Short mmCIF file of C-alpha atoms and ligand atoms in Angstrom, two decimals:
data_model
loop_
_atom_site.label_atom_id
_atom_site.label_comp_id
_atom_site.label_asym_id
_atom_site.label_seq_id
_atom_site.Cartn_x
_atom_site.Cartn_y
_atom_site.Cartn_z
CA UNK Q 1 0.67 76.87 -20.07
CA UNK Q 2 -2.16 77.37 -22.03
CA UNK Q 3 -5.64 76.78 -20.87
CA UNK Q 4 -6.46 73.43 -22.99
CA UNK Q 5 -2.95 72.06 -21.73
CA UNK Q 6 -4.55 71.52 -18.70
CA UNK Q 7 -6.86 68.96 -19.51
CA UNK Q 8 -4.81 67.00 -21.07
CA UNK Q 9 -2.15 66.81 -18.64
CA UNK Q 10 -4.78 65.72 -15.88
CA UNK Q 11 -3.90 62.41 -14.21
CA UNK Q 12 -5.88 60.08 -16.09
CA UNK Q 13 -7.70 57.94 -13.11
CA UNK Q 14 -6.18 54.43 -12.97
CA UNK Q 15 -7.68 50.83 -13.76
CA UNK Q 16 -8.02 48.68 -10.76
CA UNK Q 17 -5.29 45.95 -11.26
CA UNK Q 18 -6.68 42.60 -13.21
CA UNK Q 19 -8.00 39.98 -10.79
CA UNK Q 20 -9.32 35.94 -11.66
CA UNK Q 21 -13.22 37.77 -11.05
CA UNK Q 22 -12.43 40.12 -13.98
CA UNK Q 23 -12.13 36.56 -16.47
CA UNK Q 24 -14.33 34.10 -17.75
CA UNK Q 25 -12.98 30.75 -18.00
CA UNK Q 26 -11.57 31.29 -21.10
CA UNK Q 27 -9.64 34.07 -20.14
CA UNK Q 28 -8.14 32.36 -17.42
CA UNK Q 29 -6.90 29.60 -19.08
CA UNK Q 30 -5.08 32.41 -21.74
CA UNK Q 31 -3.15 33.92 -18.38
CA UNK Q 32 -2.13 30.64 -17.14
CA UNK Q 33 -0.87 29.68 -20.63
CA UNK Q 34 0.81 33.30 -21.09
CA UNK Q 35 2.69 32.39 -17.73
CA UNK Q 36 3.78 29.40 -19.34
CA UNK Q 37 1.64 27.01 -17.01
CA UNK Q 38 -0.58 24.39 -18.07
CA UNK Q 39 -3.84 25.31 -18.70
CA UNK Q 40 -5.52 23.39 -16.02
CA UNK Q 41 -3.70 25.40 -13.23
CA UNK Q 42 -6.41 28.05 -14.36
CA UNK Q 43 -8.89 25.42 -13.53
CA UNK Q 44 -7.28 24.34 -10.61
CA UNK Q 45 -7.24 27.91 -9.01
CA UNK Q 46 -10.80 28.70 -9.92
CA UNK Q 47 -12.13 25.68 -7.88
CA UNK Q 48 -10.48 27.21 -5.02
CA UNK Q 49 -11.22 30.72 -5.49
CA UNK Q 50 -14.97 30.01 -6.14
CA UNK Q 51 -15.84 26.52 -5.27
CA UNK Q 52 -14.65 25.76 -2.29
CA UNK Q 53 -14.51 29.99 -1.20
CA UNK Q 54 -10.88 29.11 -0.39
CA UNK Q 55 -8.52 32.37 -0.88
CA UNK Q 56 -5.51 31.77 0.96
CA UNK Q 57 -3.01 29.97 -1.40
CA UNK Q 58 -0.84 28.54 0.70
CA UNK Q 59 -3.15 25.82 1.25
CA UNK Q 60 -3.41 25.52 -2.42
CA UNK Q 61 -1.19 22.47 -2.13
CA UNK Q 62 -2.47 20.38 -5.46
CA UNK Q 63 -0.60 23.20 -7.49
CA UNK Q 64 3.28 23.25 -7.43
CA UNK Q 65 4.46 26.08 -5.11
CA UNK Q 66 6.14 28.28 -8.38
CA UNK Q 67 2.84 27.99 -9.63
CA UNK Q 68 0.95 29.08 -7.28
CA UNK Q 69 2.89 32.05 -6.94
CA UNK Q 70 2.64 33.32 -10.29
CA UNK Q 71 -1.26 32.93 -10.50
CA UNK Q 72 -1.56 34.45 -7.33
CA UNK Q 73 0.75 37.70 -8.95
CA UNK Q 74 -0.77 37.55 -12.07
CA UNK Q 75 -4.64 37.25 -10.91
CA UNK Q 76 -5.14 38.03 -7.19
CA UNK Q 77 -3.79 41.77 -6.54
CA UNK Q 78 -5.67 43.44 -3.12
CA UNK Q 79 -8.62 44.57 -4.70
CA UNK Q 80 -10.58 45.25 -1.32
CA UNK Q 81 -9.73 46.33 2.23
CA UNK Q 82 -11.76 46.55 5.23
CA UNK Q 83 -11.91 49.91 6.36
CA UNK Q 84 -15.08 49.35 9.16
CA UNK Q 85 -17.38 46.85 9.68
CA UNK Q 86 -20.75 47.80 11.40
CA UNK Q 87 -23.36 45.46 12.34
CA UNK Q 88 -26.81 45.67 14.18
CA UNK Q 89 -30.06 43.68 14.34
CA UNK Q 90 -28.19 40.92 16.33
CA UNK Q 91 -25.37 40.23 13.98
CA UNK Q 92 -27.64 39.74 11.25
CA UNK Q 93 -27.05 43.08 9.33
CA UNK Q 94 -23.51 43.46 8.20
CA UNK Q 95 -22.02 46.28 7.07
CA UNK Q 96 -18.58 46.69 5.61
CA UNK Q 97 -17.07 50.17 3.94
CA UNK Q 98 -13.87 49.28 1.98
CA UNK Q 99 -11.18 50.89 0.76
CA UNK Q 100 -10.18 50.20 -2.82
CA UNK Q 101 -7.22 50.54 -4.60
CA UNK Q 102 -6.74 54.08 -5.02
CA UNK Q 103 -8.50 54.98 -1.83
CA UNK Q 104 -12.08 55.22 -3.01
CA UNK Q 105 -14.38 53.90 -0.43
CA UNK Q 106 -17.30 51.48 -1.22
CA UNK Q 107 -20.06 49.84 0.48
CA UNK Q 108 -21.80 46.77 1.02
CA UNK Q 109 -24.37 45.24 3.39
CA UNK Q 110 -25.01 41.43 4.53
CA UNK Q 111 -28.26 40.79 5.80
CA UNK Q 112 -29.30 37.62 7.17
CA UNK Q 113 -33.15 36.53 7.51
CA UNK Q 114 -34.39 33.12 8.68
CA UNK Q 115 -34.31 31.73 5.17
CA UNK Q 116 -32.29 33.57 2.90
CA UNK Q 117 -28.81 36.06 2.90
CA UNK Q 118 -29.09 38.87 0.88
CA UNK Q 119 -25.94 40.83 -0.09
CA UNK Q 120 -26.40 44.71 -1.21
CA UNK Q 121 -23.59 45.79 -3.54
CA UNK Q 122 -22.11 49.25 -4.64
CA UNK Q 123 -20.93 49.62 -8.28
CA UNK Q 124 -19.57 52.91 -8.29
CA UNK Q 125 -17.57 54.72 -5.83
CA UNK Q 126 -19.95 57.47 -5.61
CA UNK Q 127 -22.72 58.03 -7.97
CA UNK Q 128 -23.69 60.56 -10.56
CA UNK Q 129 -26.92 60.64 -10.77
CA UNK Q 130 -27.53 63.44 -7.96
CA UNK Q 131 -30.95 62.35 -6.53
CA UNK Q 132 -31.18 64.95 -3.22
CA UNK Q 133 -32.63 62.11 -0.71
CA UNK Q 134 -29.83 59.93 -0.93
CA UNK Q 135 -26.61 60.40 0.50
CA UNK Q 136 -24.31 58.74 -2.03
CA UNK Q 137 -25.71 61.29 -4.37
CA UNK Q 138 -24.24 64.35 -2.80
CA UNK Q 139 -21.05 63.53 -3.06
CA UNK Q 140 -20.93 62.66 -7.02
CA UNK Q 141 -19.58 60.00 -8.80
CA UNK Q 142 -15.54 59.37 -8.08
CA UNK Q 143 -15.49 56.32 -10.61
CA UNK Q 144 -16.85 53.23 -12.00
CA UNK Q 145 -15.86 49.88 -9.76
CA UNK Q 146 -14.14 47.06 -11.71
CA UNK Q 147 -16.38 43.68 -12.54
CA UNK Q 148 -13.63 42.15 -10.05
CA UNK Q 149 -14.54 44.89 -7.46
CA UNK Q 150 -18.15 43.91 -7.59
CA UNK Q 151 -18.33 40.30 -7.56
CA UNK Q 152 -15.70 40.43 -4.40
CA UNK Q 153 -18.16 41.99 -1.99
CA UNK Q 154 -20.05 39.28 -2.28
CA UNK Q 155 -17.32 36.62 -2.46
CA UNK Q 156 -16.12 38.33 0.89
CA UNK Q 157 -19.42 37.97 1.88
CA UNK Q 158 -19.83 34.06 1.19
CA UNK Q 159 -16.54 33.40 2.48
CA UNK Q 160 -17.26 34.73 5.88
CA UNK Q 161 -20.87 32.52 5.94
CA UNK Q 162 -19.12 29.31 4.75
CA UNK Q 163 -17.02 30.05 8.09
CA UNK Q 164 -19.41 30.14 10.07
CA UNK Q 165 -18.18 34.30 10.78
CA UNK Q 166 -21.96 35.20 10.59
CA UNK Q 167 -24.52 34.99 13.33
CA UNK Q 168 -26.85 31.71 12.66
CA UNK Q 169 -23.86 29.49 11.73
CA UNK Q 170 -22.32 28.32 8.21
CA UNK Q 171 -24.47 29.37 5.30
CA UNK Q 172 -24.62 30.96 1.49
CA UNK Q 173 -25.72 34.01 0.02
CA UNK Q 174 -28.61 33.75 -1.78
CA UNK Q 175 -29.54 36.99 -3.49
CA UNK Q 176 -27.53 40.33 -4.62
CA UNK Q 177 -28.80 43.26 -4.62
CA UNK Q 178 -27.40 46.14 -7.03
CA UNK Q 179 -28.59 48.72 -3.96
CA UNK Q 180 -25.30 49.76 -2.60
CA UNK Q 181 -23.42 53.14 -4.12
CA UNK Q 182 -23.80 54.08 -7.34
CA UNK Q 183 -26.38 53.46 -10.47
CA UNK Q 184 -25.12 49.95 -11.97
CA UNK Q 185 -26.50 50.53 -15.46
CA UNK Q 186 -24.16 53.69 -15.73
CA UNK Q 187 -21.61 50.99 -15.17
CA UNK Q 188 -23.19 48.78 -17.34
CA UNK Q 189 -20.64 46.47 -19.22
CA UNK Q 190 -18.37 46.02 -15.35
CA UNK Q 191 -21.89 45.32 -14.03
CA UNK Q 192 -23.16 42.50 -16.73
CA UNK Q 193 -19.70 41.01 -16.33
CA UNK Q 194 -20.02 40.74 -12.34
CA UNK Q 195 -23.51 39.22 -13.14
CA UNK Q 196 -22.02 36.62 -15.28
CA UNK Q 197 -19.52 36.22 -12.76
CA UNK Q 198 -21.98 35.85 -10.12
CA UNK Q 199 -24.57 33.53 -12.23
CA UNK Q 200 -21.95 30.69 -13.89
CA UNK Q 201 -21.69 27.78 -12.11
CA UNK Q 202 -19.12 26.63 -9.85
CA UNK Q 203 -16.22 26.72 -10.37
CA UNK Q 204 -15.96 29.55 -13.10
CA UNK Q 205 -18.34 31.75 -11.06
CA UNK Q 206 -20.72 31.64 -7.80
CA UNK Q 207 -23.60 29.50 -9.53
CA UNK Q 208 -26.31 32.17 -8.62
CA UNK Q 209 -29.43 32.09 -9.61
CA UNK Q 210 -30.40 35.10 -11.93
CA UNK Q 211 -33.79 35.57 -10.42
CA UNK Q 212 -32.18 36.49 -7.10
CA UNK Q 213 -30.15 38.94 -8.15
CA UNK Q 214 -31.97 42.50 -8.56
CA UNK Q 215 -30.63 45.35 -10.59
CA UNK Q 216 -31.85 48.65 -9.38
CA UNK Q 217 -31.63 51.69 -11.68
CA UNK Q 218 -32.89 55.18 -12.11
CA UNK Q 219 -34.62 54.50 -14.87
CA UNK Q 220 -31.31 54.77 -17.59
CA UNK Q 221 -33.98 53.81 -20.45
CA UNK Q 222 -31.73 52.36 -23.48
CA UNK Q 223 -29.70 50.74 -20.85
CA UNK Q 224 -33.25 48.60 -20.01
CA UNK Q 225 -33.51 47.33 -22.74
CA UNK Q 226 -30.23 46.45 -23.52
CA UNK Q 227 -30.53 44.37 -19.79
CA UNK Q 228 -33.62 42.45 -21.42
CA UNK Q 229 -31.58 41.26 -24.76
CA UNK Q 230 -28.81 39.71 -22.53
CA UNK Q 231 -30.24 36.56 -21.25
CA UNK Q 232 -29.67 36.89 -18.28
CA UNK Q 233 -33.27 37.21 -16.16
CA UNK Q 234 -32.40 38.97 -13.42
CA UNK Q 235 -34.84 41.08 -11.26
CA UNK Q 236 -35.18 44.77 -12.57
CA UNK Q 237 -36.17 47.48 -10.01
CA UNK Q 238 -37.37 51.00 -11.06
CA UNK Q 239 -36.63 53.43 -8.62
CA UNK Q 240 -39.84 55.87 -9.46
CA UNK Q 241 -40.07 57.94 -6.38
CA UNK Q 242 -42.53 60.16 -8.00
CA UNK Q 243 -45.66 59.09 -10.25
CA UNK Q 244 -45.76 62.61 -12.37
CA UNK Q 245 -42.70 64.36 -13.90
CA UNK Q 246 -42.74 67.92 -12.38
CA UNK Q 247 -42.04 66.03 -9.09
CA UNK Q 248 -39.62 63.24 -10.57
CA UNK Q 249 -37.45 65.37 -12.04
CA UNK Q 250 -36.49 67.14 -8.88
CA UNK Q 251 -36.25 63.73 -7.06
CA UNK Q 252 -34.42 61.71 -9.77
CA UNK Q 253 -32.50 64.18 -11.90
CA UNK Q 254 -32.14 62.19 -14.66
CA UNK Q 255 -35.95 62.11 -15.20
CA UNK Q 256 -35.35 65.00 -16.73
CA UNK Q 257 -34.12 62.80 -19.76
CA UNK Q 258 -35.90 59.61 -19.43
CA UNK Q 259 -39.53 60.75 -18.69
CA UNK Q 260 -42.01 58.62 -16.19
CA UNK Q 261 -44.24 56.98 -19.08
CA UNK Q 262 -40.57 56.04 -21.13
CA UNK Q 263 -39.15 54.67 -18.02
CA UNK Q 264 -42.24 52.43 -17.16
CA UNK Q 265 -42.71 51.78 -20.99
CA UNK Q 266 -39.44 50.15 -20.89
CA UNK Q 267 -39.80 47.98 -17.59
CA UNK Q 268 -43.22 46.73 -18.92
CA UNK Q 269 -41.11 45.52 -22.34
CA UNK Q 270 -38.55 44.23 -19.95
CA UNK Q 271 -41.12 42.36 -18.10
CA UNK Q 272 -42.88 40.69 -21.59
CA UNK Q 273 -39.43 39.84 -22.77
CA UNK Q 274 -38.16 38.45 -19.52
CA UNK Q 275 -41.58 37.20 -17.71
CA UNK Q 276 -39.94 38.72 -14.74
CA UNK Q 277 -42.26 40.70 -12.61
CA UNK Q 278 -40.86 44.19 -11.96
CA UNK Q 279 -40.03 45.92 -9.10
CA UNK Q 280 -41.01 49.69 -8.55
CA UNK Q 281 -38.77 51.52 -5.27
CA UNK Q 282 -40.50 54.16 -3.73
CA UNK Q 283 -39.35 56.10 -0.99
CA UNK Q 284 -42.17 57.79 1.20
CA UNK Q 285 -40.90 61.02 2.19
CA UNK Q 286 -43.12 63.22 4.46
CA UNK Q 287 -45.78 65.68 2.44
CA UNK Q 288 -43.44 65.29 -0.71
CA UNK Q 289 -44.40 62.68 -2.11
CA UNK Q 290 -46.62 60.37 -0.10
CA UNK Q 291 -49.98 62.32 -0.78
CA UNK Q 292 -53.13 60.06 -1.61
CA UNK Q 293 -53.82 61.54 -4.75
CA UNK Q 294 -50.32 60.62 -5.66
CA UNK Q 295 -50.60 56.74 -4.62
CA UNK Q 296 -54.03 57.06 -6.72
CA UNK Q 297 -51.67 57.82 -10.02
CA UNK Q 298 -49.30 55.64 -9.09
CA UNK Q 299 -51.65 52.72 -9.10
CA UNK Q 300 -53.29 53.82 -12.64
CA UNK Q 301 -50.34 53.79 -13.96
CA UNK Q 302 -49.01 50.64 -12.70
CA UNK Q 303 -52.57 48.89 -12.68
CA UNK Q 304 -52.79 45.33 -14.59
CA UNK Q 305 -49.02 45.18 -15.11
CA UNK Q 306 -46.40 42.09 -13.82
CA UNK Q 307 -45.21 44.46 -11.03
CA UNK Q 308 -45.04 44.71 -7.43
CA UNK Q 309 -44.24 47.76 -5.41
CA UNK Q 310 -41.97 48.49 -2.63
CA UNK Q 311 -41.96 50.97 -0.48
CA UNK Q 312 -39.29 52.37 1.61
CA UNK Q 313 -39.59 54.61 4.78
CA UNK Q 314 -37.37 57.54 4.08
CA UNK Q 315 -34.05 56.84 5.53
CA UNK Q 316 -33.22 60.73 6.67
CA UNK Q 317 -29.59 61.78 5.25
CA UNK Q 318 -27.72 63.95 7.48
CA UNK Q 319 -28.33 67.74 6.78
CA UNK Q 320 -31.93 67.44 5.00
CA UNK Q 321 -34.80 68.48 5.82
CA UNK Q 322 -36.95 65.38 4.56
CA UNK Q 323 -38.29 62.39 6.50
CA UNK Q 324 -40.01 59.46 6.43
CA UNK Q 325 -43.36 59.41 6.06
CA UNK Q 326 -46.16 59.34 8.98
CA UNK Q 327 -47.43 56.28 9.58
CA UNK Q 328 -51.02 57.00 8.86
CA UNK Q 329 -50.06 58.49 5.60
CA UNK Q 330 -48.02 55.58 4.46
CA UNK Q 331 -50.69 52.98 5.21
CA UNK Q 332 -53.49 54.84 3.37
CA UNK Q 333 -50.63 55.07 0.53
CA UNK Q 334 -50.59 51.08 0.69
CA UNK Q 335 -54.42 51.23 0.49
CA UNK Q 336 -54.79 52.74 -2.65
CA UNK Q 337 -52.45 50.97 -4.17
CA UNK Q 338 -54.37 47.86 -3.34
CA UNK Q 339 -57.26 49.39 -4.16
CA UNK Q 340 -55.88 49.41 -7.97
CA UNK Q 341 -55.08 45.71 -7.67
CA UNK Q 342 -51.37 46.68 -7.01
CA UNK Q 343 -48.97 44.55 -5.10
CA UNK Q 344 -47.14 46.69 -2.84
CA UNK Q 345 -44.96 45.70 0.76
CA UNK Q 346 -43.19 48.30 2.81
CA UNK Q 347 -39.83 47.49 2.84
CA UNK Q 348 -37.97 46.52 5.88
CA UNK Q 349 -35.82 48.69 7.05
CA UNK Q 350 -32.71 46.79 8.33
CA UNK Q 351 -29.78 48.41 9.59
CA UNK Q 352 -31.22 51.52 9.34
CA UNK Q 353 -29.57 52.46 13.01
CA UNK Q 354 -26.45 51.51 11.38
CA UNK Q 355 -26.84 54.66 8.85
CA UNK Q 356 -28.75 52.34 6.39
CA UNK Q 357 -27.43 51.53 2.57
CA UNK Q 358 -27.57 54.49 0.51
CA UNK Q 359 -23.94 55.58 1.26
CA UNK Q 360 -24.27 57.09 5.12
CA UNK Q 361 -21.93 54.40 6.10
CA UNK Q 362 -19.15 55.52 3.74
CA UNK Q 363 -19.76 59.02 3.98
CA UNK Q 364 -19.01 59.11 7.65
CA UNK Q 365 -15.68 57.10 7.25
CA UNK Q 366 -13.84 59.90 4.91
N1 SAH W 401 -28.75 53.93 -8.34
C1 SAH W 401 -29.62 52.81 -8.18
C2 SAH W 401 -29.24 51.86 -7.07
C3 SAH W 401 -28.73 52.39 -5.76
S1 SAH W 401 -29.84 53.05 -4.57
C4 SAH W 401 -31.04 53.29 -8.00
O1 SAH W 401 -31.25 54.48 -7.82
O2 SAH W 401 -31.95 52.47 -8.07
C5 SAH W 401 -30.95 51.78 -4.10
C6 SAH W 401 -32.32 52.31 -3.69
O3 SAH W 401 -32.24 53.07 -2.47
C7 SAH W 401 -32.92 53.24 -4.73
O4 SAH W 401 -34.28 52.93 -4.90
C8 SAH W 401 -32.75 54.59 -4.08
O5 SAH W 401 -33.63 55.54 -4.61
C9 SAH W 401 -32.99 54.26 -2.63
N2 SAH W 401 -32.52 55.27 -1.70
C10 SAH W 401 -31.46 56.09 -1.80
N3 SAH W 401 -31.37 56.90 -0.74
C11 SAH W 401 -32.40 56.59 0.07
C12 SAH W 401 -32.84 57.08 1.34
N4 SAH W 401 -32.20 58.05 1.96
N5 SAH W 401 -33.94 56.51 1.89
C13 SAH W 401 -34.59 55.50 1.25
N6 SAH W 401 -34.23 55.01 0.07
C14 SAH W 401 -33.15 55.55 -0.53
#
């Protein structure tokens, strides 16, 4: 065999199977007609699927058995599988690894505060982007996740609060996060379509609102501003890390592409096209980059802007050598940020005795 032969006889990684989260209205209405049902059936199915967060279809009963069955073949193949399910604060931090079709393993994370539930989404299985603090990084990226694979973590999710399965009795979710595995604008066009998924009303989608959903990226710059043309407002989040590129580039990877004033350039046009205040993640990590003179630059740089800054305490990854922040270090880092007329919170760190988000949880189920 010759060398190049190689590559193209590689196993070409398969699609996940088509599923009724994949389609728009529309679309549906094309399978049921291609199966030869009435239109409507589509319909029909979609208001149990998504309005009333019904997915077994045997109690489907206002569509004719035959039916039933060939929408459920056609549109509902096993796109997720509980592997483990962790859960900590009280109940009220949920964390589920499943197993997809072809064995990849995903995350996602329900987490439950007295007014709100806020699901945290992967979509990738794995993640290319290589950034040495987080553990989802180290493994690389296995493969993009479907638009159907996205949206039904947080189906799954909604299901088990309209059962009343969650700790504080029946309820909805209320905002997504895009903070699971993987960076969601390298999956951009599977992302956008879980986000109209997740934004249309009931019964083609999850009726959402766009400003609690929050997209978290790297910083893939054309991919911004693509986001801001769409329509769509949801929350962007910039995970800077670093304030100056010498250190950014070892702490994102990709910075080494999309340079700190590009990347902030772009969220500040996202923000004037969207009026959507932007978030900027920071993760403290101990004497690398949580040094005053570093929060100083920081809040130049982000002074007089429609932003707002969260920090996060390090969440230590097996096998490294960084950590969170000291205390006294992270609060005069919060000064000086004020002290540029910066909003800035620390993040809570839920479920961080669980292994946190950031991949741990998968990792550790291989
Ligand atoms: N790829 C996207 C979204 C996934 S990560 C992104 O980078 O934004 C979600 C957030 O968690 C990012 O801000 C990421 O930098 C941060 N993160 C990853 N590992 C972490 C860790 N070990 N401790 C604290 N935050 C971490």
């Amino acid at each position: 065999m010759k060398p190049g032969e190689l590559v193209l006889t590689a196993p070409r990684a398969k699609k996940p199977p088509q599923h009724i989260s994949d389609l728009g209205h529309d679309q549906r209405r094309e399978v049921a007609s291609s199966l030869g049902l009435p239109a409507f059936r589509a319909d029909q199915m979609s208001r149990h699927w998504f309005g009333r967060l019904e997915d077994d279809p045997s109690t489907w009963t206002d569509i004719p058995l035959a039916a039933r069955e060939a929408l459920t073949a056609a549109l509902l193949p096993t796109l997720l599988v509980p592997v483990r399910s962790i859960d900590c604060d009280g109940g009220e931090t949920i964390k589920t690894v499943w197993k997809l079709f072809d064995g990849a393993l995903v995350e996602s994370v329900l987490m439950r505060y007295p007014d709100r539930v806020t699901m945290c989404v992967s979509s990738q299985a794995g993640c290319g982007m290589n950034c040495p603090f987080c553990a989802t990084g180290q493994g690389g990226l296995t493969r993009n996740m479907s638009t159907a694979e996205i949206v039904e973590q947080v189906l799954a999710g909604a299901r088990s609060l309209a059962r009343d399965e969650i700790v504080g009795g029946p309820g909805r979710v209320n905002n997504v996060v895009f903070m699971g595995m993987g960076e969601p604008l390298a999956n951009y066009n599977a992302v956008i379509g879980a986000v109209r998924r997740l934004t249309a009303k009931s019964p083609e989608g999850m009726g959402l609102s766009a400003r609690g959903i929050t997209m978290s990226t790297v910083g893939l710059v054309p991919r911004i501003h693509e986001l801001a043309d769409e329509g769509i407002p949801v929350t962007l989040a910039v995970s800077l890390h670093a304030p100056d590129d010498e250190l950014r580039d070892t702490l994102v990877p990709i910075n080494t592409r999309y340079k700190v004033g590009e990347v902030l350039e772009a969220a500040w046009s996202y923000a004037r096209k969207t009026h959507r205040r932007v978030s900027i993640e920071y993760a403290l990590i101990k004497d690398i980059n949580d040094q005053a003179w570093r929060a100083d630059l920081l809040g130049k740089l982000l002074k007089g802007r429609l932003v707002h800054v969260n920090l996060i305490p390090l969440n230590p990854t097996p096998g490294s050598q960084w950590t969170a922040s000291r205390k006294s270090d992270e609060r005069e880092f919060v000064r000086r940020l004020e002290a540029h007329g910066v909003a800035v919170t620390v993040r809570d760190t839920r479920g961080r005795e669980i292994d946190g988000a950031c991949g741990q949880l998968a990792a550790k189920s291989v």
